[in-house]
mmCIF file of C-alpha atoms and ligand atoms in Angstrom:
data_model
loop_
_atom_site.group_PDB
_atom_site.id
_atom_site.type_symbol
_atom_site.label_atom_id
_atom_site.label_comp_id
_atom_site.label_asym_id
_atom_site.label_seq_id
_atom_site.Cartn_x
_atom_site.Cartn_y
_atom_site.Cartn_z
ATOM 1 C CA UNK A 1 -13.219 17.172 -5.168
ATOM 2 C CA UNK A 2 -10.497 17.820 -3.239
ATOM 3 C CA UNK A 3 -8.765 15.156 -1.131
ATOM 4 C CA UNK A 4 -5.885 15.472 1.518
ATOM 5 C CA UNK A 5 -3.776 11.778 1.294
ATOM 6 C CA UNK A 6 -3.103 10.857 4.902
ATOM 7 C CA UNK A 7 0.933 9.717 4.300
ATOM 8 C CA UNK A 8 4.013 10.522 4.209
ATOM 9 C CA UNK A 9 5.186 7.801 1.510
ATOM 10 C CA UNK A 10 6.090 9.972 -1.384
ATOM 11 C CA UNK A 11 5.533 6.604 -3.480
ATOM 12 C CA UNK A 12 1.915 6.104 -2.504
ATOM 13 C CA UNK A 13 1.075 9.506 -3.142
ATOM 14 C CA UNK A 14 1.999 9.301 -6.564
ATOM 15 C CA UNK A 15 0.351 5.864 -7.053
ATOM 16 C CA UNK A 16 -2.995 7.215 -5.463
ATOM 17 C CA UNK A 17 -2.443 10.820 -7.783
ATOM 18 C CA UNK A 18 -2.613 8.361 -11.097
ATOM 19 C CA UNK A 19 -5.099 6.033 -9.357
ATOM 20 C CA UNK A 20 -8.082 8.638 -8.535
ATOM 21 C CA UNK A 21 -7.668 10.569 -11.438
ATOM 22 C CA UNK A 22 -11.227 12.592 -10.958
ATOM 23 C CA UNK A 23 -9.501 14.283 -7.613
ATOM 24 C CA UNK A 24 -7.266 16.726 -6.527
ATOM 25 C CA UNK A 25 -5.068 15.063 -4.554
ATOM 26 C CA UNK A 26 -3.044 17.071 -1.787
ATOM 27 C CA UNK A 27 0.412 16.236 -0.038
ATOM 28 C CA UNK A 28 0.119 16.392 3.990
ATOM 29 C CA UNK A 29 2.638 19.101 3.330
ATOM 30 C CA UNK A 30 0.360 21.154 0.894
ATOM 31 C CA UNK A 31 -2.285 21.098 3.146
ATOM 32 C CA UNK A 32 -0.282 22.241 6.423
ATOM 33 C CA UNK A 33 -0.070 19.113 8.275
ATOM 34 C CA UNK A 34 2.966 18.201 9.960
ATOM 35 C CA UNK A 35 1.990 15.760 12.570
ATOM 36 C CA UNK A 36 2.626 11.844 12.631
ATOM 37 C CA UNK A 37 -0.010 8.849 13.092
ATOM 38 C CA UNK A 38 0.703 6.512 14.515
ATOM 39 C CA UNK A 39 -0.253 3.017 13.484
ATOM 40 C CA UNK A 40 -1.114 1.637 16.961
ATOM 41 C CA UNK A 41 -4.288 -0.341 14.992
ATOM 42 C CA UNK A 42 -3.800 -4.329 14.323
ATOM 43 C CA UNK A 43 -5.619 -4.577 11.090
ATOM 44 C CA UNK A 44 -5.071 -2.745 7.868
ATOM 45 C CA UNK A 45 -8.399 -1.032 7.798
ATOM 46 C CA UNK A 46 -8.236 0.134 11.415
ATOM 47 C CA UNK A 47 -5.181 1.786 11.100
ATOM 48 C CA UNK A 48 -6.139 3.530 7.055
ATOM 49 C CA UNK A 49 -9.010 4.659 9.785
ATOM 50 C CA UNK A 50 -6.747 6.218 12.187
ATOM 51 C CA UNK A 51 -5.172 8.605 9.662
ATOM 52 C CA UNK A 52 -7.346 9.972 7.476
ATOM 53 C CA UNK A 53 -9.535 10.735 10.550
ATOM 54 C CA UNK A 54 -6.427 12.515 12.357
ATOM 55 C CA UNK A 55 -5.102 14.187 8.960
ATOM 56 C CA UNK A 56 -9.613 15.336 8.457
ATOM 57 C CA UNK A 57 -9.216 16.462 12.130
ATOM 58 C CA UNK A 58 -6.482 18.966 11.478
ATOM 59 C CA UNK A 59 -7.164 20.017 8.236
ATOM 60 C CA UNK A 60 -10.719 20.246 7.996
ATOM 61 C CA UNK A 61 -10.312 19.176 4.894
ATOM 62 C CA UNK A 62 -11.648 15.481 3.350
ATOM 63 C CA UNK A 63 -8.817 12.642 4.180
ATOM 64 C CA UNK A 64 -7.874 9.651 2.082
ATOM 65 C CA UNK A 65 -5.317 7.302 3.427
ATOM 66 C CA UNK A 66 -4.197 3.709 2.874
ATOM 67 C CA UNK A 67 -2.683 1.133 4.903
ATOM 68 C CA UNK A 68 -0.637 -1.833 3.210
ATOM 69 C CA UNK A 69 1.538 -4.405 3.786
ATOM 70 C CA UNK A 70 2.617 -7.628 2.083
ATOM 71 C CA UNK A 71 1.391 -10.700 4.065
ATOM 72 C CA UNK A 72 3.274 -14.381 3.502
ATOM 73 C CA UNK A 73 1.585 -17.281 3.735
ATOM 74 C CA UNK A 74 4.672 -19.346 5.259
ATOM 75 C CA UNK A 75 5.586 -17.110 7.607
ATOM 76 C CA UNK A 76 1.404 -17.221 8.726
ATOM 77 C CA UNK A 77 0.980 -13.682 7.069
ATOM 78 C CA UNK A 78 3.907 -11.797 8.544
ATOM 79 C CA UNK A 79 5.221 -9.261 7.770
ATOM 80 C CA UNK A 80 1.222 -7.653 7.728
ATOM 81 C CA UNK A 81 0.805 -4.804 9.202
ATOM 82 C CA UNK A 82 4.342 -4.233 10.329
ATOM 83 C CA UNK A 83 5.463 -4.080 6.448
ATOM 84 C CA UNK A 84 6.956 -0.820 6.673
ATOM 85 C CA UNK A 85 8.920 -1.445 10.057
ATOM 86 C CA UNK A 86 9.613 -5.426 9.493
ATOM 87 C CA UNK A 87 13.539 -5.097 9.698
ATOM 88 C CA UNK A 88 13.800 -2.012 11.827
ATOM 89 C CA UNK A 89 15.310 -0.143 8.641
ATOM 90 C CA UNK A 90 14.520 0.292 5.081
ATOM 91 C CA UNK A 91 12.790 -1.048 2.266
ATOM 92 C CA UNK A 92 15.942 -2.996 1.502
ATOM 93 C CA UNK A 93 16.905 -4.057 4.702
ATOM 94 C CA UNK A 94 13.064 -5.586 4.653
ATOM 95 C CA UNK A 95 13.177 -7.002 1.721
ATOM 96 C CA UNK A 96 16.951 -8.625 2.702
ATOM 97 C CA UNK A 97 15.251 -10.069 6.335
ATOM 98 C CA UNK A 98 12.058 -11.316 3.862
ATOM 99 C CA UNK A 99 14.699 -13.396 2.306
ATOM 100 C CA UNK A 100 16.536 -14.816 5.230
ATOM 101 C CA UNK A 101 13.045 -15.541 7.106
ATOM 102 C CA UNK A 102 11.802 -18.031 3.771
ATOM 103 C CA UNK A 103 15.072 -19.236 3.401
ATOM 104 C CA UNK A 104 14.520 -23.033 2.998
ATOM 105 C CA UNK A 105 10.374 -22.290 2.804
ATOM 106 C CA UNK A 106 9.334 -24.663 -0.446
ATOM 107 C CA UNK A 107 5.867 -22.139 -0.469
ATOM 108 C CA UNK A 108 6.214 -18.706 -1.262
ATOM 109 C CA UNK A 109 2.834 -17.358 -1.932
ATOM 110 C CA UNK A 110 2.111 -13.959 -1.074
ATOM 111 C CA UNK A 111 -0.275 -11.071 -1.410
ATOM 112 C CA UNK A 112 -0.544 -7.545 -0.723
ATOM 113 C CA UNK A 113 -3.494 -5.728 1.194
ATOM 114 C CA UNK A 114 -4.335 -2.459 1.065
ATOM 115 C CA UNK A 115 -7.178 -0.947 3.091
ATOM 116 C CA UNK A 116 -8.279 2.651 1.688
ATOM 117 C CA UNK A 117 -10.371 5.265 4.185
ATOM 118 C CA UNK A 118 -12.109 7.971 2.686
ATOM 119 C CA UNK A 119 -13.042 11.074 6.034
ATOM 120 C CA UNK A 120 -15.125 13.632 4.989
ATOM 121 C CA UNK A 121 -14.886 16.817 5.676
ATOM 122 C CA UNK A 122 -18.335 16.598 6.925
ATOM 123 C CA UNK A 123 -17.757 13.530 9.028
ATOM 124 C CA UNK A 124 -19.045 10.520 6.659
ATOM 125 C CA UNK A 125 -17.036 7.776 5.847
ATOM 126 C CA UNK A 126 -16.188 5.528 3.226
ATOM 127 C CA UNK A 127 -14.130 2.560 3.104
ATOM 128 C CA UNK A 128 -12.976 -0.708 1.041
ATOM 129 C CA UNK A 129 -10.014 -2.793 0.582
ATOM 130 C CA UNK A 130 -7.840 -4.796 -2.455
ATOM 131 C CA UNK A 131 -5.257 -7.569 -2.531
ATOM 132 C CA UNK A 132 -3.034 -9.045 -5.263
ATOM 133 C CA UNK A 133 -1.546 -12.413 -5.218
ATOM 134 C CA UNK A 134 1.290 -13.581 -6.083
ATOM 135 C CA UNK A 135 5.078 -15.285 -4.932
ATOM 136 C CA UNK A 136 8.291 -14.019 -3.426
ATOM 137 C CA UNK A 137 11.366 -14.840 -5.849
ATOM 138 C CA UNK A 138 14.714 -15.592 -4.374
ATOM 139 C CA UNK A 139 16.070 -12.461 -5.578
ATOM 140 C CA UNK A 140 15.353 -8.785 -6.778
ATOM 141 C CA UNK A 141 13.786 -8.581 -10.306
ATOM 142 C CA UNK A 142 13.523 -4.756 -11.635
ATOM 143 C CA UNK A 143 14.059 -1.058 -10.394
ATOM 144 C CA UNK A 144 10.448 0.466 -9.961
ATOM 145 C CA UNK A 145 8.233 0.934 -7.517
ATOM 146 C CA UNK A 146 9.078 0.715 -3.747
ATOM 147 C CA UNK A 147 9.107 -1.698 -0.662
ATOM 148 C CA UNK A 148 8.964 -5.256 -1.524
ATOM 149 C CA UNK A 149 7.923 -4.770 -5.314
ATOM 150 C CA UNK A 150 11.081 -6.506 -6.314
ATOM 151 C CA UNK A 151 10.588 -9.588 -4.555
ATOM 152 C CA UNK A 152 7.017 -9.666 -5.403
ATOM 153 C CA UNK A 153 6.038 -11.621 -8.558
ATOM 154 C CA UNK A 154 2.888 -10.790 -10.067
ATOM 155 C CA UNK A 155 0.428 -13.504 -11.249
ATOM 156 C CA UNK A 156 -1.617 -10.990 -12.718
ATOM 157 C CA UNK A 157 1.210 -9.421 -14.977
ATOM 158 C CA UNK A 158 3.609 -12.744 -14.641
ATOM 159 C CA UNK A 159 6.524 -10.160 -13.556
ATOM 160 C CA UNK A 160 7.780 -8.332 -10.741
ATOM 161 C CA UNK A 161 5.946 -5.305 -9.776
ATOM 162 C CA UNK A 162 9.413 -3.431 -9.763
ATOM 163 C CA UNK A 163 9.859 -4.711 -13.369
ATOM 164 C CA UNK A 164 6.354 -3.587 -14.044
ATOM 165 C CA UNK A 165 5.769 -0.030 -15.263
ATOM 166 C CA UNK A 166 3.367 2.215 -12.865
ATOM 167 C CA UNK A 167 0.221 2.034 -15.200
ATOM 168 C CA UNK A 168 0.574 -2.048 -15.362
ATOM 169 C CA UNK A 169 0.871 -2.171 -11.749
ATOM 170 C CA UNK A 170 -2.122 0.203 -10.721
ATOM 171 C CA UNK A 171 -4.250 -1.911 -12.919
ATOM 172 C CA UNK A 172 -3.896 -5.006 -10.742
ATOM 173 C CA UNK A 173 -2.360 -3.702 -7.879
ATOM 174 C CA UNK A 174 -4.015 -3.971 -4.004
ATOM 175 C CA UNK A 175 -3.759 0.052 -3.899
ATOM 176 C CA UNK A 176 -5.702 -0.190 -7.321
ATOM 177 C CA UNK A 177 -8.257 -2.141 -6.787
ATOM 178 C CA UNK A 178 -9.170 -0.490 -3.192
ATOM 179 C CA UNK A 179 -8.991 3.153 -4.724
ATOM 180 C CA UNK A 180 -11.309 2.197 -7.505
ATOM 181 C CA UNK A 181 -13.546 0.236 -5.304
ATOM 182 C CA UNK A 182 -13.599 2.894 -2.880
ATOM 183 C CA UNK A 183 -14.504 5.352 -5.926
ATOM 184 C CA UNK A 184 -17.242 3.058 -6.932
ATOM 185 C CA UNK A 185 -18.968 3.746 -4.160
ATOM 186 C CA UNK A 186 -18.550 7.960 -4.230
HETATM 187 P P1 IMP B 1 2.153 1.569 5.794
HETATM 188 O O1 IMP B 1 0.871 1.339 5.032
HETATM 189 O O2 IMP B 1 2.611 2.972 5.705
HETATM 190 O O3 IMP B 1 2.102 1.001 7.169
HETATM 191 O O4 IMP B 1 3.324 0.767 5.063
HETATM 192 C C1 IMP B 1 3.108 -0.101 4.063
HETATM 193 C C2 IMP B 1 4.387 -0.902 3.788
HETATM 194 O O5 IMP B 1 3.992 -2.093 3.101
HETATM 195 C C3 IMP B 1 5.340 -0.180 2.848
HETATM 196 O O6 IMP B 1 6.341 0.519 3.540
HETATM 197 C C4 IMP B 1 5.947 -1.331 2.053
HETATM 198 O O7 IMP B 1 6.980 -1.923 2.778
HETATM 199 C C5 IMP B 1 4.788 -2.318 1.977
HETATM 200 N N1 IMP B 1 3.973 -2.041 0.775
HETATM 201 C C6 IMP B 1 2.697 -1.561 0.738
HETATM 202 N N2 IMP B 1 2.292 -1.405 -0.523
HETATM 203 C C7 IMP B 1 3.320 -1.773 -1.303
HETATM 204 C C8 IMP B 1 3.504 -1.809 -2.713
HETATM 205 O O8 IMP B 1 2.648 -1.414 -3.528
HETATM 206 N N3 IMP B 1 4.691 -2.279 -3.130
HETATM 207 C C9 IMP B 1 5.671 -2.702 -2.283
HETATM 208 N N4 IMP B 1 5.576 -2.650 -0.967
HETATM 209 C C10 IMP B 1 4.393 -2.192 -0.473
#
């Protein structure tokens, strides 16, 4: 089957590409579309919802897309669903802010979300979601991966995810365990 992922995140498209492994997997850009979404939603799920059905709506072709976002028990689950535009600039300005907001925070649990929605061309829909737990460290462990996996020890793999290699992370990962529940239901 062949799926159109709803995002411009060159890293997520790679992670779902070696997640869903039965699918072909298109760029927005291989399948002509151009346009934005944006995330005007306030839950994960509502805004995965919002893009695949505006990347199905354009392409008539079947839309998978995933919203994320790290969410910090101290700082009462911030930085959510504003993840990707927490510090107004990069993935390492976020990462720097994450830092300076739990400075002097004795808790530093954490866990990713990830809500994946599946648009059919023919209209039906299918969604699910996944989370990972584990803490923010007080500074960057490992190169890989993207966005906060640095910062983001792993109880399931007792490492960073940046220090983890992609196969280790997609087998406990939020994006992981959504795509494959998702696919469990296909
Ligand atoms: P969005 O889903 O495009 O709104 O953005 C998700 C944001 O959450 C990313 O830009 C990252 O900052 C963060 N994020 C989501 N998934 C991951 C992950 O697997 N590793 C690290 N950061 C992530």
């Amino acid at each position: 089957m062949k799926l159109v992922a709803a995002t411009g995140n060159l890293h997520k498209l790679k992670e779902i590409r070696s997640i869903l492994t039965g699918f072909e997997i298109l760029s927005e850009r291989e399948a002509g579309f151009t346009g934005s979404v944006e995330e005007t939603e306030n839950t994960f799920l509502g805004n995965a919802l919002l893009k695949a059905r505006a990347v199905a709506k354009a392409t008539g072709m079947s839309a998978i897309a995933d919203d994320s976002g790290l969410c910090v028990d101290a700082l009462g689950g911030a930085p959510g669903v504003f993840s990707a535009r927490y510090s107004g600039g990069g993935d390492a300005d976020n990462r720097a802010l994450l830092l300076q907001n739990l400075e002097g925070c004795e808790s530093r649990t954490a866990h990713f979300c990830c809500a994946v929605a599946l648009v059919l061309a023919d209209g039906r829909v299918f969604t699910a979601e996944g989370r990972t737990y584990g803490e923010i460290l007080h500074e960057e462990r490992g190169t890989n991966g993207f966005g906060y996996d640095p910062l983001f020890f792993s109880y399931d793999l007792k490492k960073t995810f940046a220090e983890a290699d992609e196969e280790e992370k997609n087998a406990v990962s939020h994006r992981g365990r959504a795509l494959r529940a998702l696919e469990e239901q296909l």
